[in-house]
Short mmCIF file of C-alpha atoms in Angstrom, two decimals:
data_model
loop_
_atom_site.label_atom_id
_atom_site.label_comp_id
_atom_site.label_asym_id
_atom_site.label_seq_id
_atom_site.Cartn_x
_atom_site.Cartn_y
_atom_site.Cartn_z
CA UNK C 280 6.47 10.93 -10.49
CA UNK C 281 5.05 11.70 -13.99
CA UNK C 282 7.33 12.60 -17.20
CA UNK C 283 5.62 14.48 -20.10
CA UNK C 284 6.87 12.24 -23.37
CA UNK C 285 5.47 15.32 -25.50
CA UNK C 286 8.26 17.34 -24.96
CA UNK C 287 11.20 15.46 -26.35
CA UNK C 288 13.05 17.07 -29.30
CA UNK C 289 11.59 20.34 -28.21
CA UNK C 290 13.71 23.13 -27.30
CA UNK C 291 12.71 25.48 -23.76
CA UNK C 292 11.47 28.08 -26.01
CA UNK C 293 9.64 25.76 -27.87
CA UNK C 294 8.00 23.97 -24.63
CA UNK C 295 7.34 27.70 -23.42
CA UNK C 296 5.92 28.73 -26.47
CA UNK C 297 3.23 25.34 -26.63
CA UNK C 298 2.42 26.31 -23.12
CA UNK C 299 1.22 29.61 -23.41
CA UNK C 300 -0.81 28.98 -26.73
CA UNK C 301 -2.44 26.33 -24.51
CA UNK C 302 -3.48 28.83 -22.63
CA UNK C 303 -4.00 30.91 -24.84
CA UNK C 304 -6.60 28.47 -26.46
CA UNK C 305 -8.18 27.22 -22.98
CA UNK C 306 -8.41 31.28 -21.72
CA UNK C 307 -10.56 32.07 -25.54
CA UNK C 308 -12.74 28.93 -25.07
CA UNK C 309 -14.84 30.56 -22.29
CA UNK C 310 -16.44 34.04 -21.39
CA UNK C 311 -16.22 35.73 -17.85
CA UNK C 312 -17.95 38.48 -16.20
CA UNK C 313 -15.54 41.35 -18.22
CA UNK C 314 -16.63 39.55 -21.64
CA UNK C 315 -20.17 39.51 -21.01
CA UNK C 316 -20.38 43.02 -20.27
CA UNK C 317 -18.49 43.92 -23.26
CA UNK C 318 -20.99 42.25 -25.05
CA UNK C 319 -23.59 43.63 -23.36
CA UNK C 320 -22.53 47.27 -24.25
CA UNK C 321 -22.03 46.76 -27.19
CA UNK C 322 -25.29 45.11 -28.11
CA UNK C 323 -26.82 48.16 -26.03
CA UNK C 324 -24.50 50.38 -28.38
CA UNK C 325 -25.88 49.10 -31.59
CA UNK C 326 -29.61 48.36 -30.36
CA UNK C 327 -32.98 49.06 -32.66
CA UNK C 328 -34.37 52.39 -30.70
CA UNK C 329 -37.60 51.13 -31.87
CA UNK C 330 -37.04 48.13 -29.64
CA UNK C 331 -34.79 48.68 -27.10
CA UNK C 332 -33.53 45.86 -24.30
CA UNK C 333 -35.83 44.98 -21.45
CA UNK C 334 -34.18 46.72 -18.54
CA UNK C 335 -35.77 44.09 -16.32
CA UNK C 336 -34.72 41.48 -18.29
CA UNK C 337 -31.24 42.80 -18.21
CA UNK C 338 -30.87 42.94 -14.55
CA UNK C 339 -32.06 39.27 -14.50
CA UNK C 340 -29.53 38.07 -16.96
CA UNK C 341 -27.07 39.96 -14.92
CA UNK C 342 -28.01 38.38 -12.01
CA UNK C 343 -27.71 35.00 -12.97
CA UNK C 344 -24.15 35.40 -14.48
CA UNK C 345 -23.47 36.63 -11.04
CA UNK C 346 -25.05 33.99 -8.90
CA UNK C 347 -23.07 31.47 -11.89
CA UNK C 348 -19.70 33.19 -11.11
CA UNK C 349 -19.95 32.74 -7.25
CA UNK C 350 -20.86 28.79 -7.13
CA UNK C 351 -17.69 28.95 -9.44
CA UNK C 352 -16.02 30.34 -6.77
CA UNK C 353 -17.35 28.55 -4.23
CA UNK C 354 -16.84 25.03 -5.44
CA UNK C 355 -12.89 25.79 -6.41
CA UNK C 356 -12.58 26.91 -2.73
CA UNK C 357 -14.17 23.48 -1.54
CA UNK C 358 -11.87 21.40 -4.25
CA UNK C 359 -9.12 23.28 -2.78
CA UNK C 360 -10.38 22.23 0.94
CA UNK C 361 -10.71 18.21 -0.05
CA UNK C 362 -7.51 18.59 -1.89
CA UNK C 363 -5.69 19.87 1.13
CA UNK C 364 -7.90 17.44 3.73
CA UNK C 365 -6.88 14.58 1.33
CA UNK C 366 -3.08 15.56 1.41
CA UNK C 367 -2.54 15.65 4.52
CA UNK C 368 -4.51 12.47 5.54
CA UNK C 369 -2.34 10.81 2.95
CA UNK C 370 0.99 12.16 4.86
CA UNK C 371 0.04 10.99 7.89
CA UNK C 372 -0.24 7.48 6.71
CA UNK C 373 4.25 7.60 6.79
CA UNK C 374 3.45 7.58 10.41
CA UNK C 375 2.40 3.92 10.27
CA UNK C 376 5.66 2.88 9.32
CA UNK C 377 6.79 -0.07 11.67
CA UNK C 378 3.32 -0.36 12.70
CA UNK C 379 1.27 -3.86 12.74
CA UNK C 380 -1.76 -2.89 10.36
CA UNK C 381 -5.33 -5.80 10.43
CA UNK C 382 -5.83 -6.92 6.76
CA UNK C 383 -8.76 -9.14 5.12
CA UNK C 384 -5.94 -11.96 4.25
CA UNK C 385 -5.64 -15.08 6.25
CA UNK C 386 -1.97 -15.85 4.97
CA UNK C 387 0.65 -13.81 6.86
CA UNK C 388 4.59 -13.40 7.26
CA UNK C 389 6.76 -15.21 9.75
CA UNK C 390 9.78 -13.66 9.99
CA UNK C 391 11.71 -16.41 11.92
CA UNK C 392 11.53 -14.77 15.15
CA UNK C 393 7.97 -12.69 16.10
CA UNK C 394 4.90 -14.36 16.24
CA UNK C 395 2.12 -14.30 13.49
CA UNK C 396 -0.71 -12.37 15.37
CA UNK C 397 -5.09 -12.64 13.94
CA UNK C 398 -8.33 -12.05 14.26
CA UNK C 399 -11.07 -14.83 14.17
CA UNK C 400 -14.65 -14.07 13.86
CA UNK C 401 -16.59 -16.48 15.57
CA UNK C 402 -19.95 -14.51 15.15
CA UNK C 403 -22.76 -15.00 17.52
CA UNK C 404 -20.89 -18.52 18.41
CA UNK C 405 -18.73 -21.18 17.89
CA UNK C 406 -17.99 -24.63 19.20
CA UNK C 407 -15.45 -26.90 18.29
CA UNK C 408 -12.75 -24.66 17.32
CA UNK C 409 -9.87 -26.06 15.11
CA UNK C 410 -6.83 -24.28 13.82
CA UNK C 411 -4.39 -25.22 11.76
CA UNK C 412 -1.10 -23.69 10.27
CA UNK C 413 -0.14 -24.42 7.00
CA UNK C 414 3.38 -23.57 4.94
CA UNK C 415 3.54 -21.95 1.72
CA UNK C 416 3.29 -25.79 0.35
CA UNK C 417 -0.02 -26.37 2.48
CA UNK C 418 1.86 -28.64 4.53
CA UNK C 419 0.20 -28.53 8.34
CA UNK C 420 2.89 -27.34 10.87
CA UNK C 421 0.80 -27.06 13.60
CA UNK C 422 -2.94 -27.19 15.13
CA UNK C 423 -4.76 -26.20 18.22
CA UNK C 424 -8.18 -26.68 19.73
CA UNK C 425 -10.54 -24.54 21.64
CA UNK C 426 -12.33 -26.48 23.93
CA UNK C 427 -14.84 -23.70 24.87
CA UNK C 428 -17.29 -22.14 22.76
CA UNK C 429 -16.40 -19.15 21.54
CA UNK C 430 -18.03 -15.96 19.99
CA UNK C 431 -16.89 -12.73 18.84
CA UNK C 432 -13.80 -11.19 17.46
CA UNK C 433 -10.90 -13.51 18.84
CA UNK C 434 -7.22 -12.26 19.13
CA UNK C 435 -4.91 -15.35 18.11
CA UNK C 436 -0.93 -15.40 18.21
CA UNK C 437 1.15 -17.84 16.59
CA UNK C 438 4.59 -18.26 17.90
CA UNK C 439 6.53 -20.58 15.25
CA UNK C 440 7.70 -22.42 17.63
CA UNK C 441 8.79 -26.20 15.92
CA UNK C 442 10.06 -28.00 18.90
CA UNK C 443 8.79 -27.35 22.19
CA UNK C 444 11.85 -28.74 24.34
CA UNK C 445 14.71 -26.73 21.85
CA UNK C 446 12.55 -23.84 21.38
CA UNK C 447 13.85 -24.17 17.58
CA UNK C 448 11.70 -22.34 15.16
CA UNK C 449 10.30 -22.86 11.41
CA UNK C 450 12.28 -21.13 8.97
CA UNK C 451 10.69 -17.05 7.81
CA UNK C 452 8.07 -17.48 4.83
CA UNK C 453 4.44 -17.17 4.25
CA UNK C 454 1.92 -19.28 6.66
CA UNK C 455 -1.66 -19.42 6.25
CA UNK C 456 -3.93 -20.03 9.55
CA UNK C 457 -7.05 -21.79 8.42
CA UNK C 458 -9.97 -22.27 11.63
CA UNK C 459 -12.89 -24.13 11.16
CA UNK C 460 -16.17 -25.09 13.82
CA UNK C 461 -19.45 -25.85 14.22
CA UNK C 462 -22.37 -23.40 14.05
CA UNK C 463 -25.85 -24.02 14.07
CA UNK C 464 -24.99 -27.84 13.94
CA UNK C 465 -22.99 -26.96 11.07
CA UNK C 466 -19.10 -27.29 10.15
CA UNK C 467 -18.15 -23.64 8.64
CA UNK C 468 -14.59 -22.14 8.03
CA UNK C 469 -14.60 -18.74 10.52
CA UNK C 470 -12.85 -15.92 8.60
CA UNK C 471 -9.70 -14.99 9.44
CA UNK C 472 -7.82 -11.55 9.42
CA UNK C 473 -4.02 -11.35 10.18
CA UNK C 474 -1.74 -8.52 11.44
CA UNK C 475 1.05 -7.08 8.88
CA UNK C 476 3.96 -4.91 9.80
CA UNK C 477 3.98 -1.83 7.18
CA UNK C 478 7.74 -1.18 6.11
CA UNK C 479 7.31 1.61 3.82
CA UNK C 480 4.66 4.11 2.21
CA UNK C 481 3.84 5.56 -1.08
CA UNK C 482 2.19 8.52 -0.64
CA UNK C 483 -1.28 9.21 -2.42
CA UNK C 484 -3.69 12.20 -3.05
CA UNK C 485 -6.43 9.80 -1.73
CA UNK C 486 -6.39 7.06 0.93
CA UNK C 487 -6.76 4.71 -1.94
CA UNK C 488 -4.12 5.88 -3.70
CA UNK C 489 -1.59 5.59 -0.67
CA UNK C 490 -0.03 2.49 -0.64
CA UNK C 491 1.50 0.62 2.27
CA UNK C 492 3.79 -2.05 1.76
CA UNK C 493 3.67 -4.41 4.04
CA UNK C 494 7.16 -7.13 5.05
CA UNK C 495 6.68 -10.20 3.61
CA UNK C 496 2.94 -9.51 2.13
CA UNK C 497 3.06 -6.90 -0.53
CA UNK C 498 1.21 -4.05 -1.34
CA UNK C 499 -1.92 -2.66 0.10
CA UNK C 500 -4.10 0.89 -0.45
CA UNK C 501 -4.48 2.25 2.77
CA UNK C 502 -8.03 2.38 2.77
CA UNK C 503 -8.21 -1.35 2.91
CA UNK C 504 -6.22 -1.14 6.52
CA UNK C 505 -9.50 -2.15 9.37
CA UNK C 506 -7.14 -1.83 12.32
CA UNK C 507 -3.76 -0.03 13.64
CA UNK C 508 -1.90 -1.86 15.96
CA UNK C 509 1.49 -0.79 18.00
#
């Protein structure tokens, strides 16, 4: 929500009275269809007769202020369109709430009980798959291996789990799942994606200016969101 600062110390009348010489001022800066016919009459009123206007020319000017007045028309009805189209593809985004939204960030949330879920891009193919779990001090909590090669997009889930034989769990925080592997007879670092649970919306005008905020991550516009998950 916006606040005009330009109307404190004003009175109502005061505000009112701004207003409509605002508009009074915007409605004198431009001619319509009325004014240019008033013109028109009047230059027809007060013309030389020894050189009167070109009726041909007249019906052309016409014409044109005619075909100038319709795209007018036309292109506030499409604003209106978008604007409406935009709206409502913004208010749909409150749906999403308590939904698990795909974002270009490799560090995700643990909340201490559900597991971290990704996406790793392995491309045309991968061998020697490593990947490793770091905490928010780049400490390495756990690793795994993928014996296989791999290739593709690769769902991965992370389960937090600390100790195998108590089932005890590392605390809630930020963890960042780094995977690395050979390609080509190369080592490269595959990218990474994780999964973020949206807790809230801001509605927008715009995709980009709807913002989800996500548990644990932050802030996101909603047209940075590649995949909706349940």
């Amino acid at each position: 929500m916006s606040f005009d600062y330009s109307t404190i110390g004003k009175t109502s009348s005061r505000i009112a009275s701004d207003a409509a010489e605002a508009t009074s001022k915007k409605s004198n800066s431009s001619l319509d269809q009325a004014d240019f016919l008033k013109l028109l009459t009047t230059q027809l009123q007060n013309q030389d007769p020894s050189s009167p206007v070109d009726n041909n020319q007249m019906v052309t000017t016409m014409s044109q202020l005619s075909v100038v007045e319709n795209l007018s028309t036309i292109s506030n009805n499409v604003d209106n369109v978008v604007n409406a189209i935009s709206s409502s593809s913004a208010l749909s985004a409150s749906s999403l709430v308590g939904r698990s939204v795909l974002v270009d960030t490799k560090t995700a949330f643990f909340d201490g009980s559900n597991p971290i879920t990704a996406q790793i891009d392995a491309g045309d193919g991968a061998s020697n798959v490593k990947i490793s779990i770091t905490d928010s001090n780049g400490n390495v909590v756990s690793t795994f291996e993928a014996g296989a090669a791999l290739d593709g997009k690769i769902d991965f889930s992370w389960d937090g789990v600390q100790d195998q034989e108590t089932g005890a769990k590392y605390d809630s925080g930020k963890y960042t799942i780094n995977v690395t592997a050979s390609q080509d007879g190369q080592n490269v670092n595959l990218p990474v994606k994780t999964y973020a649970t949206v807790g809230s919306v801001v509605l927008g005008k715009t995709t980009s200016d709807t913002k989800l905020n996500l548990l644990g991550y932050g802030e996101v516009s909603l047209d940075k969101v590649e995949q909706i998950a349940l």
